[in-house]
PDB file of C-alpha atoms in Angstrom:
ATOM      1  CA  MET A   1      -0.155  -8.444 -20.246  1.00  0.00           C
ATOM      2  CA  ASN A   2       1.790  -5.832 -21.487  1.00  0.00           C
ATOM      3  CA  ALA A   3       0.399  -3.161 -19.953  1.00  0.00           C
ATOM      4  CA  ILE A   4      -1.347  -2.313 -16.968  1.00  0.00           C
ATOM      5  CA  PRO A   5      -5.003  -1.336 -17.091  1.00  0.00           C
ATOM      6  CA  SER A   6      -6.568   1.792 -16.366  1.00  0.00           C
ATOM      7  CA  VAL A   7     -10.009   2.220 -14.807  1.00  0.00           C
ATOM      8  CA  ASP A   8     -12.142   5.312 -13.327  1.00  0.00           C
ATOM      9  CA  LEU A   9     -13.653   5.458 -10.048  1.00  0.00           C
ATOM     10  CA  ARG A  10     -16.571   7.969 -11.709  1.00  0.00           C
ATOM     11  CA  ASP A  11     -17.668   4.969 -12.849  1.00  0.00           C
ATOM     12  CA  TYR A  12     -18.679   2.978  -9.876  1.00  0.00           C
ATOM     13  CA  LEU A  13     -19.766   6.280  -8.159  1.00  0.00           C
ATOM     14  CA  SER A  14     -21.888   6.898 -10.604  1.00  0.00           C
ATOM     15  CA  SER A  15     -25.877   6.691 -10.506  1.00  0.00           C
ATOM     16  CA  ASP A  16     -25.797   4.415 -13.922  1.00  0.00           C
ATOM     17  CA  PRO A  17     -25.567   0.281 -13.180  1.00  0.00           C
ATOM     18  CA  LYS A  18     -24.037   0.077 -16.503  1.00  0.00           C
ATOM     19  CA  LYS A  19     -21.269   2.006 -15.932  1.00  0.00           C
ATOM     20  CA  LYS A  20     -21.118   0.423 -12.317  1.00  0.00           C
ATOM     21  CA  GLN A  21     -21.400  -3.165 -13.047  1.00  0.00           C
ATOM     22  CA  LYS A  22     -18.439  -2.001 -16.139  1.00  0.00           C
ATOM     23  CA  PHE A  23     -16.103  -0.700 -13.367  1.00  0.00           C
ATOM     24  CA  VAL A  24     -16.371  -4.166 -11.202  1.00  0.00           C
ATOM     25  CA  SER A  25     -15.554  -6.110 -14.444  1.00  0.00           C
ATOM     26  CA  GLU A  26     -13.217  -3.911 -15.057  1.00  0.00           C
ATOM     27  CA  ILE A  27     -11.285  -3.996 -12.019  1.00  0.00           C
ATOM     28  CA  GLY A  28     -11.948  -7.646 -11.023  1.00  0.00           C
ATOM     29  CA  GLY A  29     -10.776  -9.159 -14.442  1.00  0.00           C
ATOM     30  CA  ALA A  30      -6.936  -6.629 -14.339  1.00  0.00           C
ATOM     31  CA  PHE A  31      -7.024  -7.849 -10.464  1.00  0.00           C
ATOM     32  CA  GLU A  32      -7.740 -11.892 -11.747  1.00  0.00           C
ATOM     33  CA  ASP A  33      -4.695 -11.367 -14.617  1.00  0.00           C
ATOM     34  CA  ILE A  34      -2.500  -9.048 -13.064  1.00  0.00           C
ATOM     35  CA  GLY A  35      -3.334  -7.667 -10.035  1.00  0.00           C
ATOM     36  CA  PHE A  36      -3.001  -4.417 -10.480  1.00  0.00           C
ATOM     37  CA  VAL A  37      -4.762  -1.465 -11.725  1.00  0.00           C
ATOM     38  CA  ALA A  38      -4.404   2.541 -12.839  1.00  0.00           C
ATOM     39  CA  LEU A  39      -7.257   4.713 -11.096  1.00  0.00           C
ATOM     40  CA  SER A  40      -8.157   7.705 -11.962  1.00  0.00           C
ATOM     41  CA  GLY A  41     -11.611   9.863 -10.515  1.00  0.00           C
ATOM     42  CA  HIS A  42     -10.246   9.629  -6.520  1.00  0.00           C
ATOM     43  CA  PHE A  43     -11.294  11.708  -3.980  1.00  0.00           C
ATOM     44  CA  LEU A  44      -7.173  13.188  -3.814  1.00  0.00           C
ATOM     45  CA  SER A  45      -7.097  16.855  -5.174  1.00  0.00           C
ATOM     46  CA  ASP A  46      -4.437  18.395  -7.162  1.00  0.00           C
ATOM     47  CA  GLU A  47      -3.969  20.984  -4.170  1.00  0.00           C
ATOM     48  CA  LEU A  48      -3.506  17.926  -1.606  1.00  0.00           C
ATOM     49  CA  ILE A  49      -1.430  15.572  -3.823  1.00  0.00           C
ATOM     50  CA  GLU A  50       0.817  19.162  -4.349  1.00  0.00           C
ATOM     51  CA  THR A  51       1.086  20.411  -0.440  1.00  0.00           C
ATOM     52  CA  LEU A  52       1.846  16.460   0.991  1.00  0.00           C
ATOM     53  CA  TYR A  53       4.699  16.133  -1.587  1.00  0.00           C
ATOM     54  CA  SER A  54       6.098  19.279  -0.718  1.00  0.00           C
ATOM     55  CA  GLU A  55       5.787  18.996   3.191  1.00  0.00           C
ATOM     56  CA  ILE A  56       6.945  14.798   2.501  1.00  0.00           C
ATOM     57  CA  LYS A  57      10.145  16.531   0.632  1.00  0.00           C
ATOM     58  CA  LYS A  58      10.851  19.010   3.479  1.00  0.00           C
ATOM     59  CA  PHE A  59      10.644  15.968   6.177  1.00  0.00           C
ATOM     60  CA  PHE A  60      13.826  13.861   4.503  1.00  0.00           C
ATOM     61  CA  ALA A  61      15.514  17.483   3.748  1.00  0.00           C
ATOM     62  CA  LEU A  62      15.644  17.224   7.563  1.00  0.00           C
ATOM     63  CA  PRO A  63      18.919  16.711   9.358  1.00  0.00           C
ATOM     64  CA  GLN A  64      19.510  12.555  10.071  1.00  0.00           C
ATOM     65  CA  GLU A  65      20.132  13.996  14.007  1.00  0.00           C
ATOM     66  CA  VAL A  66      16.314  15.458  14.004  1.00  0.00           C
ATOM     67  CA  LYS A  67      14.509  12.424  11.660  1.00  0.00           C
ATOM     68  CA  ASP A  68      16.403  10.182  14.193  1.00  0.00           C
ATOM     69  CA  LYS A  69      14.349  11.328  17.179  1.00  0.00           C
ATOM     70  CA  TYR A  70      11.279  10.251  15.454  1.00  0.00           C
ATOM     71  CA  GLU A  71      12.489   6.740  14.923  1.00  0.00           C
ATOM     72  CA  ILE A  72      10.403   4.962  17.631  1.00  0.00           C
ATOM     73  CA  LYS A  73      11.824   1.834  18.776  1.00  0.00           C
ATOM     74  CA  GLY A  74       9.640  -1.646  19.582  1.00  0.00           C
ATOM     75  CA  ILE A  75       6.428  -1.338  17.401  1.00  0.00           C
ATOM     76  CA  GLY A  76       8.630  -2.491  14.069  1.00  0.00           C
ATOM     77  CA  GLY A  77       8.664   0.923  12.742  1.00  0.00           C
ATOM     78  CA  GLN A  78       4.073   0.783  12.277  1.00  0.00           C
ATOM     79  CA  ARG A  79       4.770   5.131  13.160  1.00  0.00           C
ATOM     80  CA  GLY A  80       6.673   7.150  12.759  1.00  0.00           C
ATOM     81  CA  TYR A  81      10.999   7.594  10.927  1.00  0.00           C
ATOM     82  CA  THR A  82      12.365   3.938   9.699  1.00  0.00           C
ATOM     83  CA  SER A  83      15.777   5.381   8.468  1.00  0.00           C
ATOM     84  CA  PHE A  84      17.385   3.945   5.146  1.00  0.00           C
ATOM     85  CA  GLY A  85      18.761   0.385   4.849  1.00  0.00           C
ATOM     86  CA  LYS A  86      16.361  -0.839   8.056  1.00  0.00           C
ATOM     87  CA  GLU A  87      14.028  -2.905   5.354  1.00  0.00           C
ATOM     88  CA  HIS A  88      14.111  -5.435   3.260  1.00  0.00           C
ATOM     89  CA  ALA A  89      12.333  -7.901   1.321  1.00  0.00           C
ATOM     90  CA  LYS A  90      11.023 -11.484   1.943  1.00  0.00           C
ATOM     91  CA  GLY A  91      13.801 -13.615   2.096  1.00  0.00           C
ATOM     92  CA  ARG A  92      16.416 -11.090   1.839  1.00  0.00           C
ATOM     93  CA  LYS A  93      19.642  -9.512   3.427  1.00  0.00           C
ATOM     94  CA  GLU A  94      20.235  -6.739   1.946  1.00  0.00           C
ATOM     95  CA  GLY A  95      18.332  -3.458   3.108  1.00  0.00           C
ATOM     96  CA  ASP A  96      16.448  -1.684   0.199  1.00  0.00           C
ATOM     97  CA  LEU A  97      17.081   2.034  -0.535  1.00  0.00           C
ATOM     98  CA  LYS A  98      15.349   3.735   1.006  1.00  0.00           C
ATOM     99  CA  GLU A  99      14.004   6.060   4.015  1.00  0.00           C
ATOM    100  CA  PHE A 100      10.142   5.968   5.430  1.00  0.00           C
ATOM    101  CA  TRP A 101       7.635   7.566   7.509  1.00  0.00           C
ATOM    102  CA  HIS A 102       4.449   6.321   8.548  1.00  0.00           C
ATOM    103  CA  PHE A 103       1.137   7.766   9.545  1.00  0.00           C
ATOM    104  CA  GLY A 104      -1.291   5.489  11.373  1.00  0.00           C
ATOM    105  CA  GLN A 105      -5.238   5.003  11.545  1.00  0.00           C
ATOM    106  CA  TYR A 106      -7.023   7.773  13.507  1.00  0.00           C
ATOM    107  CA  VAL A 107      -9.238   6.198  15.344  1.00  0.00           C
ATOM    108  CA  GLU A 108     -12.668   6.916  16.064  1.00  0.00           C
ATOM    109  CA  ASP A 109     -15.017   5.681  18.739  1.00  0.00           C
ATOM    110  CA  ASP A 110     -12.860   2.812  19.673  1.00  0.00           C
ATOM    111  CA  PRO A 111     -11.153   2.918  22.696  1.00  0.00           C
ATOM    112  CA  LYS A 112     -10.018  -1.006  22.131  1.00  0.00           C
ATOM    113  CA  LEU A 113      -8.970   0.015  19.200  1.00  0.00           C
ATOM    114  CA  GLN A 114      -6.904   3.284  20.374  1.00  0.00           C
ATOM    115  CA  GLU A 115      -4.622   0.767  22.624  1.00  0.00           C
ATOM    116  CA  GLU A 116      -3.955  -1.437  20.444  1.00  0.00           C
ATOM    117  CA  TYR A 117      -2.614   1.008  17.540  1.00  0.00           C
ATOM    118  CA  PRO A 118       0.618   2.620  18.434  1.00  0.00           C
ATOM    119  CA  PRO A 119      -0.331   6.796  18.902  1.00  0.00           C
ATOM    120  CA  ASN A 120       0.921   8.901  15.412  1.00  0.00           C
ATOM    121  CA  VAL A 121       4.101  11.103  15.502  1.00  0.00           C
ATOM    122  CA  GLU A 122       3.738  14.101  15.381  1.00  0.00           C
ATOM    123  CA  VAL A 123       6.496  16.633  13.808  1.00  0.00           C
ATOM    124  CA  LYS A 124       7.363  19.211  15.260  1.00  0.00           C
ATOM    125  CA  GLU A 125       9.300  20.883  13.155  1.00  0.00           C
ATOM    126  CA  LEU A 126       7.087  20.666  10.307  1.00  0.00           C
ATOM    127  CA  PRO A 127       3.111  21.484  11.945  1.00  0.00           C
ATOM    128  CA  GLU A 128       1.727  21.445   7.786  1.00  0.00           C
ATOM    129  CA  PHE A 129       3.243  17.486   7.022  1.00  0.00           C
ATOM    130  CA  ASN A 130       1.190  16.431  10.232  1.00  0.00           C
ATOM    131  CA  GLU A 131      -2.508  17.793   8.854  1.00  0.00           C
ATOM    132  CA  VAL A 132      -1.530  17.018   5.266  1.00  0.00           C
ATOM    133  CA  GLY A 133      -0.590  13.567   6.020  1.00  0.00           C
ATOM    134  CA  LYS A 134      -4.121  13.103   8.077  1.00  0.00           C
ATOM    135  CA  GLU A 135      -5.802  14.644   5.329  1.00  0.00           C
ATOM    136  CA  THR A 136      -4.651  11.890   2.655  1.00  0.00           C
ATOM    137  CA  TYR A 137      -4.788   9.518   4.786  1.00  0.00           C
ATOM    138  CA  LYS A 138      -8.673   9.939   4.607  1.00  0.00           C
ATOM    139  CA  MET A 139      -9.262  10.773   1.329  1.00  0.00           C
ATOM    140  CA  LEU A 140      -7.427   7.643   0.572  1.00  0.00           C
ATOM    141  CA  GLU A 141      -8.751   4.962   3.053  1.00  0.00           C
ATOM    142  CA  LYS A 142     -12.126   7.015   1.565  1.00  0.00           C
ATOM    143  CA  THR A 143     -11.178   5.598  -2.283  1.00  0.00           C
ATOM    144  CA  ALA A 144     -10.605   1.909  -1.300  1.00  0.00           C
ATOM    145  CA  LYS A 145     -13.284   1.850   0.714  1.00  0.00           C
ATOM    146  CA  TYR A 146     -15.169   2.166  -2.852  1.00  0.00           C
ATOM    147  CA  VAL A 147     -12.894   0.053  -4.455  1.00  0.00           C
ATOM    148  CA  LEU A 148     -12.800  -2.672  -1.743  1.00  0.00           C
ATOM    149  CA  ARG A 149     -17.182  -2.900  -2.946  1.00  0.00           C
ATOM    150  CA  ALA A 150     -16.854  -3.097  -6.601  1.00  0.00           C
ATOM    151  CA  LEU A 151     -14.453  -6.397  -5.060  1.00  0.00           C
ATOM    152  CA  ALA A 152     -17.075  -7.235  -3.140  1.00  0.00           C
ATOM    153  CA  LEU A 153     -19.362  -7.579  -5.735  1.00  0.00           C
ATOM    154  CA  HIS A 154     -16.708  -9.652  -7.970  1.00  0.00           C
ATOM    155  CA  LEU A 155     -16.117 -11.939  -5.283  1.00  0.00           C
ATOM    156  CA  GLN A 156     -20.319 -12.521  -5.319  1.00  0.00           C
ATOM    157  CA  LEU A 157     -20.300 -11.016  -1.542  1.00  0.00           C
ATOM    158  CA  GLU A 158     -22.378  -8.363  -0.702  1.00  0.00           C
ATOM    159  CA  GLU A 159     -21.042  -5.084  -1.148  1.00  0.00           C
ATOM    160  CA  THR A 160     -20.629  -3.730   2.047  1.00  0.00           C
ATOM    161  CA  TYR A 161     -18.477  -7.193   2.934  1.00  0.00           C
ATOM    162  CA  PHE A 162     -15.707  -5.154   3.974  1.00  0.00           C
ATOM    163  CA  ASP A 163     -17.226  -1.744   5.761  1.00  0.00           C
ATOM    164  CA  GLN A 164     -17.307  -3.684   8.942  1.00  0.00           C
ATOM    165  CA  TYR A 165     -13.374  -4.927   8.344  1.00  0.00           C
ATOM    166  CA  ILE A 166     -11.930  -1.734   7.362  1.00  0.00           C
ATOM    167  CA  LYS A 167     -13.727   0.755  10.311  1.00  0.00           C
ATOM    168  CA  ASN A 168     -10.483   1.938  11.822  1.00  0.00           C
ATOM    169  CA  GLY A 169      -8.244  -1.001  10.453  1.00  0.00           C
ATOM    170  CA  ASN A 170      -4.295  -0.935  10.853  1.00  0.00           C
ATOM    171  CA  SER A 171      -3.876   0.824   7.234  1.00  0.00           C
ATOM    172  CA  ILE A 172      -0.650   2.557   7.026  1.00  0.00           C
ATOM    173  CA  LEU A 173       0.145   5.830   4.686  1.00  0.00           C
ATOM    174  CA  ARG A 174       3.778   5.412   3.392  1.00  0.00           C
ATOM    175  CA  PRO A 175       5.812   8.479   1.956  1.00  0.00           C
ATOM    176  CA  ILE A 176       8.882   6.546   0.841  1.00  0.00           C
ATOM    177  CA  HIS A 177      12.229   8.618  -0.136  1.00  0.00           C
ATOM    178  CA  TYR A 178      14.377   6.784  -2.262  1.00  0.00           C
ATOM    179  CA  PRO A 179      17.926   9.113  -2.023  1.00  0.00           C
ATOM    180  CA  PRO A 180      20.193   9.771  -4.644  1.00  0.00           C
ATOM    181  CA  ILE A 181      22.534   6.831  -4.932  1.00  0.00           C
ATOM    182  CA  THR A 182      26.389   7.695  -4.321  1.00  0.00           C
ATOM    183  CA  GLU A 183      28.425   4.269  -5.170  1.00  0.00           C
ATOM    184  CA  GLU A 184      28.100   1.383  -6.845  1.00  0.00           C
ATOM    185  CA  PRO A 185      25.066  -0.708  -5.260  1.00  0.00           C
ATOM    186  CA  LYS A 186      26.142  -4.405  -4.361  1.00  0.00           C
ATOM    187  CA  ASN A 187      23.413  -6.260  -4.392  1.00  0.00           C
ATOM    188  CA  ALA A 188      20.494  -3.896  -2.980  1.00  0.00           C
ATOM    189  CA  VAL A 189      17.881  -1.983  -5.376  1.00  0.00           C
ATOM    190  CA  ARG A 190      15.434   0.868  -4.502  1.00  0.00           C
ATOM    191  CA  ALA A 191      12.743  -1.713  -3.338  1.00  0.00           C
ATOM    192  CA  ALA A 192      13.203  -5.639  -3.584  1.00  0.00           C
ATOM    193  CA  ALA A 193      10.548  -7.800  -5.683  1.00  0.00           C
ATOM    194  CA  HIS A 194       7.405  -8.376  -2.668  1.00  0.00           C
ATOM    195  CA  GLY A 195       4.162  -8.576  -2.893  1.00  0.00           C
ATOM    196  CA  ASP A 196       2.030  -6.608  -0.522  1.00  0.00           C
ATOM    197  CA  ILE A 197       0.991  -7.884   3.060  1.00  0.00           C
ATOM    198  CA  ASN A 198      -2.316  -6.008   3.159  1.00  0.00           C
ATOM    199  CA  LEU A 199      -5.387  -5.995   1.263  1.00  0.00           C
ATOM    200  CA  ILE A 200      -5.052  -3.258  -1.363  1.00  0.00           C
ATOM    201  CA  THR A 201      -2.028  -0.549  -2.204  1.00  0.00           C
ATOM    202  CA  LEU A 202      -2.918   2.657  -3.060  1.00  0.00           C
ATOM    203  CA  LEU A 203       0.420   4.218  -4.876  1.00  0.00           C
ATOM    204  CA  MET A 204       0.972   7.655  -5.337  1.00  0.00           C
ATOM    205  CA  GLY A 205       4.119   8.749  -7.466  1.00  0.00           C
ATOM    206  CA  ALA A 206       4.155   5.767  -9.899  1.00  0.00           C
ATOM    207  CA  HIS A 207       4.628   8.438 -12.930  1.00  0.00           C
ATOM    208  CA  GLY A 208       8.105   7.613 -14.132  1.00  0.00           C
ATOM    209  CA  LYS A 209       9.762   4.332 -14.535  1.00  0.00           C
ATOM    210  CA  GLY A 210      11.075   2.496 -11.599  1.00  0.00           C
ATOM    211  CA  LEU A 211       8.095   0.762 -10.430  1.00  0.00           C
ATOM    212  CA  GLN A 212       7.864  -3.211 -12.078  1.00  0.00           C
ATOM    213  CA  VAL A 213       5.266  -5.880 -12.106  1.00  0.00           C
ATOM    214  CA  MET A 214       5.954  -9.392 -13.056  1.00  0.00           C
ATOM    215  CA  ASN A 215       3.208 -11.002 -15.865  1.00  0.00           C
ATOM    216  CA  HIS A 216       2.257 -14.749 -15.392  1.00  0.00           C
ATOM    217  CA  LYS A 217       5.043 -14.854 -18.140  1.00  0.00           C
ATOM    218  CA  GLY A 218       7.814 -14.082 -15.373  1.00  0.00           C
ATOM    219  CA  GLU A 219       8.424 -11.069 -17.430  1.00  0.00           C
ATOM    220  CA  TRP A 220       9.151  -7.088 -15.295  1.00  0.00           C
ATOM    221  CA  ILE A 221       6.532  -4.545 -16.969  1.00  0.00           C
ATOM    222  CA  ASP A 222       6.674  -1.233 -16.433  1.00  0.00           C
ATOM    223  CA  ALA A 223       4.069  -0.090 -14.071  1.00  0.00           C
ATOM    224  CA  ILE A 224       3.276   3.661 -14.594  1.00  0.00           C
ATOM    225  CA  ALA A 225       0.238   6.048 -14.085  1.00  0.00           C
ATOM    226  CA  ARG A 226      -0.283   9.062 -15.402  1.00  0.00           C
ATOM    227  CA  PRO A 227      -0.347  12.289 -12.476  1.00  0.00           C
ATOM    228  CA  ASP A 228      -4.021  12.380 -11.958  1.00  0.00           C
ATOM    229  CA  GLN A 229      -3.896   8.265 -11.232  1.00  0.00           C
ATOM    230  CA  LEU A 230      -3.110   6.158  -8.722  1.00  0.00           C
ATOM    231  CA  MET A 231      -1.952   2.672  -9.098  1.00  0.00           C
ATOM    232  CA  ILE A 232      -3.748   0.363  -7.103  1.00  0.00           C
ATOM    233  CA  ASN A 233      -2.874  -3.476  -6.284  1.00  0.00           C
ATOM    234  CA  VAL A 234      -3.922  -6.952  -4.580  1.00  0.00           C
ATOM    235  CA  GLY A 235      -1.725  -7.573  -1.324  1.00  0.00           C
ATOM    236  CA  ASP A 236      -1.286 -10.722   0.304  1.00  0.00           C
ATOM    237  CA  MET A 237      -4.538 -10.404   2.609  1.00  0.00           C
ATOM    238  CA  LEU A 238      -7.045 -10.252  -0.531  1.00  0.00           C
ATOM    239  CA  SER A 239      -4.830 -13.053  -2.197  1.00  0.00           C
ATOM    240  CA  ARG A 240      -5.654 -14.897   0.783  1.00  0.00           C
ATOM    241  CA  LEU A 241      -9.263 -14.337   1.415  1.00  0.00           C
ATOM    242  CA  SER A 242     -10.103 -15.248  -2.373  1.00  0.00           C
ATOM    243  CA  ASN A 243      -7.976 -18.267  -2.523  1.00  0.00           C
ATOM    244  CA  ASN A 244      -5.737 -16.378  -5.000  1.00  0.00           C
ATOM    245  CA  SER A 245      -8.285 -15.700  -7.458  1.00  0.00           C
ATOM    246  CA  LEU A 246      -6.853 -12.468  -7.295  1.00  0.00           C
ATOM    247  CA  LYS A 247      -3.659 -12.325  -7.933  1.00  0.00           C
ATOM    248  CA  SER A 248      -0.932 -10.870  -5.342  1.00  0.00           C
ATOM    249  CA  THR A 249       1.484 -10.000  -8.185  1.00  0.00           C
ATOM    250  CA  ILE A 250       5.163  -9.350  -7.087  1.00  0.00           C
ATOM    251  CA  HIS A 251       6.918  -6.248  -8.073  1.00  0.00           C
ATOM    252  CA  GLN A 252       9.989  -4.129  -7.435  1.00  0.00           C
ATOM    253  CA  VAL A 253      11.227  -0.421  -7.595  1.00  0.00           C
ATOM    254  CA  VAL A 254      15.145  -0.880  -9.373  1.00  0.00           C
ATOM    255  CA  ASN A 255      17.913   1.706  -9.485  1.00  0.00           C
ATOM    256  CA  PRO A 256      17.676   4.470 -11.907  1.00  0.00           C
ATOM    257  CA  PRO A 257      20.362   4.218 -14.974  1.00  0.00           C
ATOM    258  CA  ARG A 258      23.502   5.460 -14.015  1.00  0.00           C
ATOM    259  CA  GLU A 259      23.185   8.731 -15.420  1.00  0.00           C
ATOM    260  CA  LEU A 260      20.465   9.480 -12.975  1.00  0.00           C
ATOM    261  CA  TRP A 261      21.979   8.272  -9.688  1.00  0.00           C
ATOM    262  CA  GLY A 262      21.621  11.838  -8.796  1.00  0.00           C
ATOM    263  CA  SER A 263      17.826  12.426  -8.399  1.00  0.00           C
ATOM    264  CA  SER A 264      15.944  11.453  -5.554  1.00  0.00           C
ATOM    265  CA  ARG A 265      12.523   9.406  -6.254  1.00  0.00           C
ATOM    266  CA  TYR A 266       9.616  10.003  -3.952  1.00  0.00           C
ATOM    267  CA  SER A 267       6.631   7.754  -3.995  1.00  0.00           C
ATOM    268  CA  ILE A 268       3.345   7.406  -1.119  1.00  0.00           C
ATOM    269  CA  PRO A 269       1.735   4.173  -0.692  1.00  0.00           C
ATOM    270  CA  PHE A 270      -0.819   3.356   1.507  1.00  0.00           C
ATOM    271  CA  PHE A 271      -1.635   0.156   2.629  1.00  0.00           C
ATOM    272  CA  MET A 272      -5.279  -1.143   3.548  1.00  0.00           C
ATOM    273  CA  HIS A 273      -5.328  -3.187   6.052  1.00  0.00           C
ATOM    274  CA  PRO A 274      -8.482  -4.403   8.193  1.00  0.00           C
ATOM    275  CA  ILE A 275      -8.635  -5.109  11.908  1.00  0.00           C
ATOM    276  CA  SER A 276      -6.796  -7.270  13.522  1.00  0.00           C
ATOM    277  CA  GLU A 277      -9.820  -9.561  14.128  1.00  0.00           C
ATOM    278  CA  MET A 278     -10.608 -10.243  10.372  1.00  0.00           C
ATOM    279  CA  PRO A 279     -10.473 -13.828   9.466  1.00  0.00           C
ATOM    280  CA  LEU A 280      -8.437 -14.228   6.081  1.00  0.00           C
ATOM    281  CA  ASN A 281      -9.738 -18.172   5.738  1.00  0.00           C
ATOM    282  CA  CYS A 282     -10.113 -18.897   2.011  1.00  0.00           C
ATOM    283  CA  LEU A 283     -13.880 -18.089   0.644  1.00  0.00           C
ATOM    284  CA  GLU A 284     -16.174 -21.436   0.386  1.00  0.00           C
ATOM    285  CA  HIS A 285     -17.358 -20.286  -2.799  1.00  0.00           C
ATOM    286  CA  CYS A 286     -14.113 -19.580  -4.479  1.00  0.00           C
ATOM    287  CA  ILE A 287     -12.800 -23.445  -3.708  1.00  0.00           C
ATOM    288  CA  ASP A 288     -13.658 -26.233  -5.727  1.00  0.00           C
ATOM    289  CA  GLU A 289     -12.083 -29.363  -7.514  1.00  0.00           C
ATOM    290  CA  ASP A 290     -10.076 -27.258  -9.761  1.00  0.00           C
ATOM    291  CA  HIS A 291      -9.221 -24.674  -7.092  1.00  0.00           C
ATOM    292  CA  PRO A 292      -8.306 -26.239  -3.953  1.00  0.00           C
ATOM    293  CA  LYS A 293      -7.722 -24.561  -0.666  1.00  0.00           C
ATOM    294  CA  LEU A 294      -4.457 -22.857  -1.046  1.00  0.00           C
ATOM    295  CA  TYR A 295      -3.721 -21.209   2.399  1.00  0.00           C
ATOM    296  CA  GLU A 296      -4.562 -22.061   6.194  1.00  0.00           C
ATOM    297  CA  ASP A 297      -6.947 -20.370   8.581  1.00  0.00           C
ATOM    298  CA  ILE A 298      -5.255 -17.422   9.877  1.00  0.00           C
ATOM    299  CA  THR A 299      -6.338 -14.157  11.184  1.00  0.00           C
ATOM    300  CA  ALA A 300      -5.160 -10.615   9.621  1.00  0.00           C
ATOM    301  CA  GLY A 301      -3.253  -9.493  12.740  1.00  0.00           C
ATOM    302  CA  GLU A 302      -1.549 -13.139  13.169  1.00  0.00           C
ATOM    303  CA  PHE A 303      -0.747 -12.859   9.099  1.00  0.00           C
ATOM    304  CA  LEU A 304       0.619  -9.370   9.563  1.00  0.00           C
ATOM    305  CA  HIS A 305       2.964 -10.534  13.111  1.00  0.00           C
ATOM    306  CA  GLU A 306       4.329 -12.786  10.704  1.00  0.00           C
ATOM    307  CA  ARG A 307       4.854 -10.835   7.681  1.00  0.00           C
ATOM    308  CA  LEU A 308       6.647  -8.231   9.697  1.00  0.00           C
ATOM    309  CA  ILE A 309       9.132 -10.788  11.537  1.00  0.00           C
ATOM    310  CA  ASP A 310       9.974 -11.719   7.439  1.00  0.00           C
ATOM    311  CA  LEU A 311      11.114  -8.333   6.303  1.00  0.00           C
ATOM    312  CA  GLY A 312      12.940  -7.351   9.594  1.00  0.00           C
ATOM    313  CA  LEU A 313      10.673  -5.115  11.366  1.00  0.00           C
ATOM    314  CA  ILE A 314      10.292  -6.897  14.038  1.00  0.00           C
ATOM    315  CA  LYS A 315      12.830  -9.307  16.054  1.00  0.00           C
ATOM    316  CA  LYS A 316      11.745 -12.767  17.096  1.00  0.00           C
TER     317      LYS A 316
END
C-alpha cells in the first residue's frame, strides 16, 4: 500500500446498517494492512480547531523562563510542559527536535483515579489555552470511543467492549511544537521512527509533508490528511491485544528541506489510553496455529511504565 486510506465516521454513526458495516470493514482492513487511516466526520468543529492552534502558538511563543515554570518534575512529563530535546525514541539517545505540552484526563466520579493521575497544569498567562485544551480533549475522546466500538466489532467483540476501559482512561492530548531548525542536525530528526504506546492515536495537523509511515515493504510513505481529517493509527496496546492482527505501524516526522528550516511545525496527537488495570492479554480468538501468541500478559499500566522508561521520561 502506497497511500493512507480514508474513512468517514458518519457512516458508522448513521442508521444505515450497510454504511455502518462498510466503516467497520474499511477501518478494520486498513488497520490490518498499514495501521493508519485518515478520518473525516469527527466531532471537532472548525472554530474549535482554529482557536486551539491560535492558543498553542501563543503558549510556545512565551519566553522560555515562563514555559519552564510549567515543567513539573517527577511525573514523567505526563502533564504540563516538556522542553526541547527531552524525549527520544526507543533505542535512540538523540533527543527529538520538539517541545510539547500534555493535557490529561478530566476525571469524573472516580476519587481513586483522581489520586492516581497527576492534576492538569493551568497556564495562568493564557486562560483560554486551558479551556480550549479541555474541550478538544473531550471531542477527541468522544471520536475515539466510536472508532474503538467499530474496531471491537471488527475483532468479534461486544461493540462496547472498550467503553469500560476508556471511561476516565489515562489519555493524553499533546500539542507539539517543532521549532525552526537553526543548524545542521547531527543525528536528530523532529520525531525519530517509533510506534505509539497506546490503543489508538488521533492526530491533528498532518496536513503537510513531514509525517511518514513505513509500509510492509519497508518503504517510507508520506501520510497527509485533508484539513478536515484526523490521521488515526493503531498503538502498541491494541496491537498486543489483537495479537498483532491490527498493526502498530512505525512512523516518523522527518526534517523539512533546508529552505523550510526557518518555519515551525505544529501537530496535535491525542493518545487514547485505557485505565491502568486493563489487561492487554492477547485475545484468545486471535491466537491459532498460524498465529501463535506473540506477547506476554501485561496490564496497560505496567506496559506504559515500561515504555516511559524506554523514552527517557522516567528514570529506572
